């Protein structure tokens, strides 16, 4: 008896021309990942009928919900399509800014050891969680919301285009600037990019007819050694600042530039005899000069 294993799990995708419709004879592209939870769930509709025997006699399936995460290790060139989908924009001269043009994708999860292939259509990138820590690879999680799911016994594309195979980026090969100056006391950075997607359902359909985007909301948190009161004072005085994270590795670099941020907290608890750290959550705002709240720049090596 053969069981599916993660060691042979495949993940491919293609951009859709029509929301929820896989292009004919699709030429898929492999998606590098460390974990994947894309799948189908449903709401349930349970009867409120009261019976003398106290039993529940009816339960029906309700709306279909396609959602899940794709975990990855950041690598140059491997996630350009997904980053553009996340930003609801297109690369222009290797620069990506927040936009309002929402692309959708068909993803296929391949369980080749049992010859089963799950096709998820109408998938839109809802969010990205990026995590940078010392002595680690830079990791992230794309969150997706979709329209429908089906299971096939053969793949949409038996020979997908390979993803860019550059090594994952690490926390050594890059830099972080705060307020325009290099900052060397940071022990952690989290960056959260959210589109606030909402599924739109109508009477007569159990699948979403559309995915509606909310505001482009970018938040995060930097954790630093508590060296002086400079950052603490920025929070106290509501002094606006900026953050620029440059991630470098084989193939090139990705620069995440937040030209206008406001710190929304500052905590420096003493939890023992070790170093005291300062945690500073922040929100990114629209910057008139850059015309965006986040600018991503790719630079080939």
Tab-separated table of N, CA, C and O in Angstrom, residues 110-218:
chain	number	residue	atom	x	y	z
A	110	UNK	N	0.742	18.401	-6.454
A	110	UNK	CA	0.951	17.086	-7.024
A	110	UNK	C	1.400	16.077	-5.978
A	110	UNK	O	2.425	16.263	-5.324
A	111	UNK	N	0.612	15.029	-5.803
A	111	UNK	CA	0.977	13.910	-4.929
A	111	UNK	C	1.363	12.754	-5.844
A	111	UNK	O	0.601	11.809	-6.058
A	112	UNK	N	2.547	12.861	-6.422
A	112	UNK	CA	2.927	11.971	-7.515
A	112	UNK	C	3.082	10.526	-7.076
A	112	UNK	O	2.923	9.614	-7.892
A	113	UNK	N	3.383	10.293	-5.786
A	113	UNK	CA	3.558	8.903	-5.342
A	113	UNK	C	2.251	8.129	-5.317
A	113	UNK	O	2.253	6.890	-5.299
A	114	UNK	N	1.093	8.851	-5.321
A	114	UNK	CA	-0.198	8.162	-5.397
A	114	UNK	C	-0.993	8.622	-6.620
A	114	UNK	O	-2.187	8.321	-6.736
A	115	UNK	N	-0.321	9.370	-7.535
A	115	UNK	CA	-0.935	9.809	-8.796
A	115	UNK	C	-2.241	10.571	-8.566
A	115	UNK	O	-3.260	10.324	-9.231
A	116	UNK	N	-2.208	11.518	-7.625
A	116	UNK	CA	-3.355	12.380	-7.375
A	116	UNK	C	-2.893	13.842	-7.456
A	116	UNK	O	-1.814	14.181	-6.960
A	117	UNK	N	-3.733	14.679	-8.059
A	117	UNK	CA	-3.354	16.074	-8.292
A	117	UNK	C	-4.534	16.975	-7.933
A	117	UNK	O	-5.612	16.851	-8.511
A	118	UNK	N	-4.302	17.842	-6.965
A	118	UNK	CA	-5.349	18.751	-6.513
A	118	UNK	C	-5.183	20.096	-7.205
A	118	UNK	O	-4.142	20.753	-7.068
A	119	UNK	N	-6.207	20.517	-7.938
A	119	UNK	CA	-6.177	21.775	-8.678
A	119	UNK	C	-7.019	22.801	-7.935
A	119	UNK	O	-8.200	22.570	-7.654
A	120	UNK	N	-6.412	23.932	-7.627
A	120	UNK	CA	-7.081	25.000	-6.894
A	120	UNK	C	-7.108	26.248	-7.771
A	120	UNK	O	-6.047	26.782	-8.122
A	121	UNK	N	-8.293	26.666	-8.144
A	121	UNK	CA	-8.424	27.767	-9.093
A	121	UNK	C	-8.891	29.046	-8.385
A	121	UNK	O	-9.431	29.020	-7.278
A	122	UNK	N	-8.688	30.181	-9.091
A	122	UNK	CA	-9.096	31.465	-8.542
A	122	UNK	C	-8.339	31.844	-7.292
A	122	UNK	O	-8.883	32.529	-6.412
A	123	UNK	N	-7.066	31.464	-7.200
A	123	UNK	CA	-6.277	31.742	-6.003
A	123	UNK	C	-5.650	33.135	-6.098
A	123	UNK	O	-5.031	33.481	-7.107
A	124	UNK	N	-5.818	33.917	-5.050
A	124	UNK	CA	-5.284	35.272	-4.981
A	124	UNK	C	-4.398	35.373	-3.749
A	124	UNK	O	-4.721	34.823	-2.691
A	125	UNK	N	-3.268	36.071	-3.886
A	125	UNK	CA	-2.334	36.216	-2.764
A	125	UNK	C	-2.901	37.238	-1.787
A	125	UNK	O	-3.072	38.415	-2.119
A	126	UNK	N	-3.202	36.791	-0.591
A	126	UNK	CA	-3.819	37.656	0.415
A	126	UNK	C	-2.790	38.340	1.302
A	126	UNK	O	-2.961	39.493	1.693
A	127	UNK	N	-1.686	37.641	1.612
A	127	UNK	CA	-0.737	38.210	2.571
A	127	UNK	C	0.628	37.546	2.429
A	127	UNK	O	0.768	36.478	1.834
A	128	UNK	N	1.609	38.209	3.012
A	128	UNK	CA	2.959	37.656	3.141
A	128	UNK	C	3.476	37.978	4.531
A	128	UNK	O	3.377	39.123	4.990
A	129	UNK	N	4.023	36.984	5.182
A	129	UNK	CA	4.725	37.155	6.452
A	129	UNK	C	6.198	36.843	6.195
A	129	UNK	O	6.550	35.726	5.844
A	130	UNK	N	7.063	37.850	6.370
A	130	UNK	CA	8.494	37.682	6.140
A	130	UNK	C	9.209	37.757	7.480
A	130	UNK	O	8.921	38.651	8.301
A	131	UNK	N	10.136	36.834	7.705
A	131	UNK	CA	10.786	36.717	9.006
A	131	UNK	C	12.300	36.689	8.819
A	131	UNK	O	12.826	35.821	8.115
A	132	UNK	N	12.993	37.635	9.458
A	132	UNK	CA	14.454	37.703	9.381
A	132	UNK	C	15.007	37.578	10.789
A	132	UNK	O	14.658	38.363	11.685
A	133	UNK	N	15.869	36.586	10.986
A	133	UNK	CA	16.476	36.336	12.286
A	133	UNK	C	17.966	36.042	12.098
A	133	UNK	O	18.366	35.504	11.057
A	134	UNK	N	18.811	36.362	13.092
A	134	UNK	CA	20.240	36.059	12.972
A	134	UNK	C	20.490	34.563	12.794
A	134	UNK	O	19.793	33.723	13.387
A	135	UNK	N	21.475	34.246	11.978
A	135	UNK	CA	21.921	32.865	11.769
A	135	UNK	C	20.808	31.958	11.243
A	135	UNK	O	20.731	30.778	11.591
A	136	UNK	N	19.942	32.510	10.416
A	136	UNK	CA	18.874	31.719	9.809
A	136	UNK	C	18.676	32.134	8.357
A	136	UNK	O	19.038	33.232	7.950
A	137	UNK	N	18.081	31.221	7.606
A	137	UNK	CA	17.622	31.590	6.272
A	137	UNK	C	16.404	32.502	6.413
A	137	UNK	O	15.625	32.384	7.363
A	138	UNK	N	16.259	33.424	5.472
A	138	UNK	CA	15.108	34.324	5.497
A	138	UNK	C	13.883	33.545	5.030
A	138	UNK	O	13.852	33.032	3.913
A	139	UNK	N	12.896	33.443	5.895
A	139	UNK	CA	11.728	32.625	5.599
A	139	UNK	C	10.484	33.497	5.461
A	139	UNK	O	10.442	34.639	5.921
A	140	UNK	N	9.469	32.937	4.832
A	140	UNK	CA	8.230	33.668	4.660
A	140	UNK	C	7.065	32.732	4.418
A	140	UNK	O	7.245	31.543	4.136
A	141	UNK	N	5.877	33.289	4.538
A	141	UNK	CA	4.647	32.534	4.304
A	141	UNK	C	3.695	33.373	3.480
A	141	UNK	O	3.317	34.481	3.879
A	142	UNK	N	3.328	32.851	2.308
A	142	UNK	CA	2.277	33.459	1.505
A	142	UNK	C	0.937	32.863	1.942
A	142	UNK	O	0.797	31.638	2.021
A	143	UNK	N	-0.037	33.715	2.222
A	143	UNK	CA	-1.388	33.259	2.502
A	143	UNK	C	-2.271	33.497	1.290
A	143	UNK	O	-2.246	34.586	0.701
A	144	UNK	N	-3.050	32.492	0.903
A	144	UNK	CA	-3.867	32.584	-0.300
A	144	UNK	C	-5.343	32.316	0.019
A	144	UNK	O	-5.657	31.581	0.961
A	145	UNK	N	-6.198	32.892	-0.791
A	145	UNK	CA	-7.626	32.610	-0.770
A	145	UNK	C	-8.030	32.289	-2.202
A	145	UNK	O	-7.532	32.912	-3.146
A	146	UNK	N	-8.915	31.297	-2.377
A	146	UNK	CA	-9.270	30.881	-3.728
A	146	UNK	C	-10.743	30.618	-3.915
A	146	UNK	O	-11.571	30.858	-3.031
A	147	UNK	N	-11.083	30.091	-5.096
A	147	UNK	CA	-12.478	29.884	-5.499
A	147	UNK	C	-12.912	28.431	-5.406
A	147	UNK	O	-13.909	28.120	-4.767
A	148	UNK	N	-12.171	27.521	-6.053
A	148	UNK	CA	-12.655	26.142	-6.118
A	148	UNK	C	-11.507	25.154	-6.130
A	148	UNK	O	-10.341	25.520	-6.324
A	149	UNK	N	-11.853	23.884	-5.939
A	149	UNK	CA	-10.865	22.816	-5.869
A	149	UNK	C	-11.393	21.571	-6.555
A	149	UNK	O	-12.601	21.289	-6.514
A	150	UNK	N	-10.502	20.841	-7.208
A	150	UNK	CA	-10.856	19.576	-7.858
A	150	UNK	C	-9.675	18.624	-7.759
A	150	UNK	O	-8.522	19.050	-7.638
A	151	UNK	N	-9.955	17.330	-7.825
A	151	UNK	CA	-8.920	16.295	-7.785
A	151	UNK	C	-8.863	15.587	-9.127
A	151	UNK	O	-9.891	15.150	-9.655
A	152	UNK	N	-7.664	15.504	-9.709
A	152	UNK	CA	-7.458	14.807	-10.970
A	152	UNK	C	-6.490	13.647	-10.774
A	152	UNK	O	-5.731	13.597	-9.796
A	153	UNK	N	-6.499	12.735	-11.734
A	153	UNK	CA	-5.578	11.597	-11.691
A	153	UNK	C	-4.359	11.820	-12.576
A	153	UNK	O	-3.483	10.955	-12.663
A	154	UNK	N	-4.297	12.979	-13.241
A	154	UNK	CA	-3.123	13.322	-14.041
A	154	UNK	C	-2.838	14.803	-13.868
A	154	UNK	O	-3.726	15.599	-13.543
A	155	UNK	N	-1.595	15.190	-14.126
A	155	UNK	CA	-1.173	16.558	-13.912
A	155	UNK	C	-1.608	17.464	-15.058
A	155	UNK	O	-1.730	17.034	-16.208
A	156	UNK	N	-1.837	18.739	-14.736
A	156	UNK	CA	-2.133	19.718	-15.773
A	156	UNK	C	-0.969	19.889	-16.736
A	156	UNK	O	-1.158	20.177	-17.915
A	157	UNK	N	0.240	19.729	-16.230
A	157	UNK	CA	1.453	19.890	-17.041
A	157	UNK	C	2.514	18.955	-16.474
A	157	UNK	O	3.027	19.173	-15.381
A	158	UNK	N	2.812	17.909	-17.213
A	158	UNK	CA	3.760	16.909	-16.728
A	158	UNK	C	5.197	17.422	-16.726
A	158	UNK	O	6.057	16.846	-16.055
A	159	UNK	N	5.476	18.506	-17.457
A	159	UNK	CA	6.831	19.066	-17.523
A	159	UNK	C	6.778	20.573	-17.258
A	159	UNK	O	6.953	21.393	-18.176
A	160	UNK	N	6.534	20.970	-16.028
A	160	UNK	CA	6.421	22.396	-15.721
A	160	UNK	C	7.759	23.113	-15.851
A	160	UNK	O	8.832	22.499	-15.765
A	161	UNK	N	7.693	24.420	-16.049
A	161	UNK	CA	8.898	25.242	-16.078
A	161	UNK	C	9.510	25.287	-14.684
A	161	UNK	O	8.806	25.494	-13.686
A	162	UNK	N	10.806	25.086	-14.608
A	162	UNK	CA	11.477	25.074	-13.309
A	162	UNK	C	11.544	26.487	-12.738
A	162	UNK	O	11.690	27.468	-13.474
A	163	UNK	N	11.440	26.584	-11.428
A	163	UNK	CA	11.609	27.869	-10.758
A	163	UNK	C	13.089	28.229	-10.726
A	163	UNK	O	13.964	27.358	-10.847
A	164	UNK	N	13.385	29.527	-10.586
A	164	UNK	CA	14.781	29.950	-10.429
A	164	UNK	C	15.397	29.215	-9.245
A	164	UNK	O	14.816	29.159	-8.162
A	165	UNK	N	16.587	28.650	-9.457
A	165	UNK	CA	17.166	27.721	-8.482
A	165	UNK	C	18.258	28.346	-7.621
A	165	UNK	O	19.115	27.636	-7.093
A	166	UNK	N	18.260	29.663	-7.471
A	166	UNK	CA	19.275	30.304	-6.638
A	166	UNK	C	19.166	29.860	-5.184
A	166	UNK	O	18.078	29.542	-4.700
A	167	UNK	N	20.312	29.859	-4.495
A	167	UNK	CA	20.315	29.501	-3.073
A	167	UNK	C	19.392	30.417	-2.284
A	167	UNK	O	19.232	31.592	-2.620
A	168	UNK	N	18.797	29.903	-1.198
A	168	UNK	CA	18.006	30.782	-0.320
A	168	UNK	C	18.879	31.878	0.274
A	168	UNK	O	20.085	31.709	0.468
A	169	UNK	N	18.256	33.002	0.567
A	169	UNK	CA	18.969	34.123	1.177
A	169	UNK	C	19.078	33.916	2.686
A	169	UNK	O	18.189	33.331	3.313
A	170	UNK	N	20.174	34.416	3.265
A	170	UNK	CA	20.348	34.316	4.705
A	170	UNK	C	20.444	35.705	5.324
A	170	UNK	O	20.514	36.714	4.626
A	171	UNK	N	20.437	35.744	6.651
A	171	UNK	CA	20.429	37.027	7.357
A	171	UNK	C	21.806	37.683	7.403
A	171	UNK	O	21.927	38.834	7.822
A	172	UNK	N	22.861	36.976	6.978
A	172	UNK	CA	24.207	37.563	6.973
A	172	UNK	C	24.402	38.478	5.766
A	172	UNK	O	25.078	39.504	5.851
A	173	UNK	N	23.815	38.068	4.634
A	173	UNK	CA	24.110	38.719	3.350
A	173	UNK	C	23.066	39.775	3.029
A	173	UNK	O	22.278	39.636	2.100
A	174	UNK	N	23.033	40.814	3.787
A	174	UNK	CA	22.065	41.867	3.559
A	174	UNK	C	22.305	43.011	4.518
A	174	UNK	O	23.338	43.089	5.181
A	175	UNK	N	21.346	43.909	4.581
A	175	UNK	CA	21.499	45.065	5.449
A	175	UNK	C	20.137	45.595	5.852
A	175	UNK	O	19.117	45.282	5.220
A	176	UNK	N	20.120	46.418	6.890
A	176	UNK	CA	18.895	47.045	7.352
A	176	UNK	C	19.205	48.496	7.697
A	176	UNK	O	20.147	48.776	8.445
A	177	UNK	N	18.420	49.399	7.124
A	177	UNK	CA	18.562	50.818	7.430
A	177	UNK	C	17.297	51.310	8.110
A	177	UNK	O	16.179	50.971	7.695
A	178	UNK	N	17.480	52.122	9.136
A	178	UNK	CA	16.358	52.745	9.847
A	178	UNK	C	16.574	54.245	9.829
A	178	UNK	O	17.638	54.734	10.210
A	179	UNK	N	15.581	54.963	9.309
A	179	UNK	CA	15.732	56.408	9.210
A	179	UNK	C	16.848	56.842	8.292
A	179	UNK	O	17.427	57.918	8.466
A	180	UNK	N	17.192	55.996	7.321
A	180	UNK	CA	18.233	56.335	6.360
A	180	UNK	C	19.635	55.972	6.781
A	180	UNK	O	20.588	56.186	6.028
A	181	UNK	N	19.796	55.397	7.977
A	181	UNK	CA	21.128	55.022	8.473
A	181	UNK	C	21.166	53.542	8.801
A	181	UNK	O	20.170	52.964	9.252
A	182	UNK	N	22.322	52.928	8.593
A	182	UNK	CA	22.497	51.523	8.905
A	182	UNK	C	22.315	51.302	10.405
A	182	UNK	O	22.776	52.098	11.228
A	183	UNK	N	21.626	50.227	10.743
A	183	UNK	CA	21.377	49.914	12.142
A	183	UNK	C	21.869	48.489	12.406
A	183	UNK	O	21.423	47.539	11.762
A	184	UNK	N	22.795	48.358	13.345
A	184	UNK	CA	23.446	47.071	13.569
A	184	UNK	C	23.098	46.415	14.884
A	184	UNK	O	23.845	45.569	15.370
A	185	UNK	N	21.965	46.799	15.484
A	185	UNK	CA	21.593	46.223	16.782
A	185	UNK	C	20.300	45.419	16.702
A	185	UNK	O	19.732	45.028	17.714
A	186	UNK	N	19.823	45.165	15.485
A	186	UNK	CA	18.549	44.467	15.307
A	186	UNK	C	18.759	42.954	15.446
A	186	UNK	O	19.672	42.384	14.853
A	187	UNK	N	17.910	42.321	16.230
A	187	UNK	CA	17.988	40.873	16.414
A	187	UNK	C	16.792	40.161	15.784
A	187	UNK	O	16.703	38.931	15.825
A	188	UNK	N	15.883	40.918	15.203
A	188	UNK	CA	14.751	40.292	14.543
A	188	UNK	C	13.911	41.314	13.795
A	188	UNK	O	13.789	42.466	14.206
A	189	UNK	N	13.369	40.888	12.667
A	189	UNK	CA	12.483	41.739	11.874
A	189	UNK	C	11.363	40.881	11.309
A	189	UNK	O	11.603	39.834	10.710
A	190	UNK	N	10.135	41.335	11.529
A	190	UNK	CA	8.963	40.720	10.920
A	190	UNK	C	8.266	41.761	10.053
A	190	UNK	O	8.059	42.898	10.490
A	191	UNK	N	7.917	41.358	8.839
A	191	UNK	CA	7.221	42.240	7.914
A	191	UNK	C	5.946	41.545	7.460
A	191	UNK	O	5.993	40.410	6.980
A	192	UNK	N	4.817	42.213	7.635
A	192	UNK	CA	3.519	41.638	7.297
A	192	UNK	C	2.824	42.512	6.259
A	192	UNK	O	2.602	43.703	6.496
A	193	UNK	N	2.502	41.908	5.117
A	193	UNK	CA	1.820	42.618	4.031
A	193	UNK	C	0.456	41.961	3.849
A	193	UNK	O	0.372	40.770	3.548
A	194	UNK	N	-0.612	42.731	4.053
A	194	UNK	CA	-1.964	42.179	4.022
A	194	UNK	C	-2.838	42.916	3.020
A	194	UNK	O	-2.822	44.155	2.969
A	195	UNK	N	-3.619	42.142	2.248
A	195	UNK	CA	-4.564	42.724	1.306
A	195	UNK	C	-5.996	42.710	1.814
A	195	UNK	O	-6.881	43.301	1.195
A	196	UNK	N	-6.246	42.022	2.930
A	196	UNK	CA	-7.593	42.008	3.510
A	196	UNK	C	-8.653	41.447	2.587
A	196	UNK	O	-9.757	41.987	2.487
A	197	UNK	N	-8.342	40.334	1.901
A	197	UNK	CA	-9.290	39.761	0.940
A	197	UNK	C	-10.541	39.222	1.630
A	197	UNK	O	-10.485	38.690	2.739
A	198	UNK	N	-11.650	39.358	0.942
A	198	UNK	CA	-12.922	38.843	1.430
A	198	UNK	C	-13.624	38.119	0.298
A	198	UNK	O	-13.726	38.640	-0.820
A	199	UNK	N	-14.114	36.911	0.572
A	199	UNK	CA	-14.840	36.155	-0.440
A	199	UNK	C	-16.262	36.690	-0.569
A	199	UNK	O	-16.937	36.930	0.434
A	200	UNK	N	-16.702	36.867	-1.806
A	200	UNK	CA	-18.052	37.369	-2.077
A	200	UNK	C	-18.924	36.213	-2.563
A	200	UNK	O	-18.662	35.622	-3.617
A	201	UNK	N	-19.957	35.883	-1.785
A	201	UNK	CA	-20.882	34.805	-2.129
A	201	UNK	C	-22.249	35.382	-2.474
A	201	UNK	O	-22.659	36.416	-1.934
A	202	UNK	N	-22.946	34.697	-3.386
A	202	UNK	CA	-24.298	35.104	-3.761
A	202	UNK	C	-25.223	33.898	-3.668
A	202	UNK	O	-24.778	32.743	-3.639
A	203	UNK	N	-26.519	34.168	-3.616
A	203	UNK	CA	-27.503	33.090	-3.569
A	203	UNK	C	-27.432	32.268	-4.857
A	203	UNK	O	-27.348	32.810	-5.963
A	204	UNK	N	-27.463	30.967	-4.708
A	204	UNK	CA	-27.429	30.068	-5.859
A	204	UNK	C	-26.049	29.553	-6.199
A	204	UNK	O	-25.894	28.718	-7.096
A	205	UNK	N	-25.001	30.033	-5.488
A	205	UNK	CA	-23.638	29.587	-5.755
A	205	UNK	C	-22.969	29.215	-4.432
A	205	UNK	O	-23.064	29.962	-3.452
A	206	UNK	N	-22.319	28.058	-4.418
A	206	UNK	CA	-21.602	27.670	-3.209
A	206	UNK	C	-20.113	28.008	-3.282
A	206	UNK	O	-19.365	27.746	-2.349
A	207	UNK	N	-19.690	28.611	-4.416
A	207	UNK	CA	-18.322	29.093	-4.561
A	207	UNK	C	-18.334	30.616	-4.655
A	207	UNK	O	-19.305	31.212	-5.115
A	208	UNK	N	-17.239	31.233	-4.218
A	208	UNK	CA	-17.146	32.694	-4.265
A	208	UNK	C	-17.184	33.171	-5.718
A	208	UNK	O	-16.489	32.628	-6.581
A	209	UNK	N	-18.000	34.167	-5.981
A	209	UNK	CA	-18.050	34.735	-7.328
A	209	UNK	C	-16.939	35.750	-7.558
A	209	UNK	O	-16.602	36.067	-8.688
A	210	UNK	N	-16.371	36.246	-6.464
A	210	UNK	CA	-15.288	37.208	-6.566
A	210	UNK	C	-14.539	37.247	-5.247
A	210	UNK	O	-15.045	36.797	-4.211
A	211	UNK	N	-13.328	37.772	-5.299
A	211	UNK	CA	-12.535	38.019	-4.097
A	211	UNK	C	-12.282	39.515	-4.028
A	211	UNK	O	-11.676	40.093	-4.931
A	212	UNK	N	-12.752	40.133	-2.962
A	212	UNK	CA	-12.706	41.589	-2.843
A	212	UNK	C	-11.542	41.986	-1.951
A	212	UNK	O	-11.418	41.506	-0.817
A	213	UNK	N	-10.704	42.873	-2.474
A	213	UNK	CA	-9.527	43.312	-1.723
A	213	UNK	C	-9.891	44.469	-0.810
A	213	UNK	O	-10.670	45.359	-1.169
A	214	UNK	N	-9.317	44.448	0.391
A	214	UNK	CA	-9.456	45.569	1.305
A	214	UNK	C	-8.291	46.531	1.130
A	214	UNK	O	-7.668	46.610	0.073
A	215	UNK	N	-7.966	47.257	2.181
A	215	UNK	CA	-6.855	48.187	2.128
A	215	UNK	C	-5.526	47.435	2.129
A	215	UNK	O	-5.410	46.344	2.677
A	216	UNK	N	-4.546	48.035	1.498
A	216	UNK	CA	-3.180	47.509	1.564
A	216	UNK	C	-2.600	47.905	2.921
A	216	UNK	O	-2.322	49.073	3.176
A	217	UNK	N	-2.453	46.918	3.778
A	217	UNK	CA	-2.027	47.180	5.154
A	217	UNK	C	-0.676	46.507	5.404
A	217	UNK	O	-0.547	45.285	5.258
A	218	UNK	N	0.308	47.305	5.769
A	218	UNK	CA	1.656	46.781	6.010
A	218	UNK	C	2.069	47.116	7.438
A	218	UNK	O	2.070	48.284	7.838
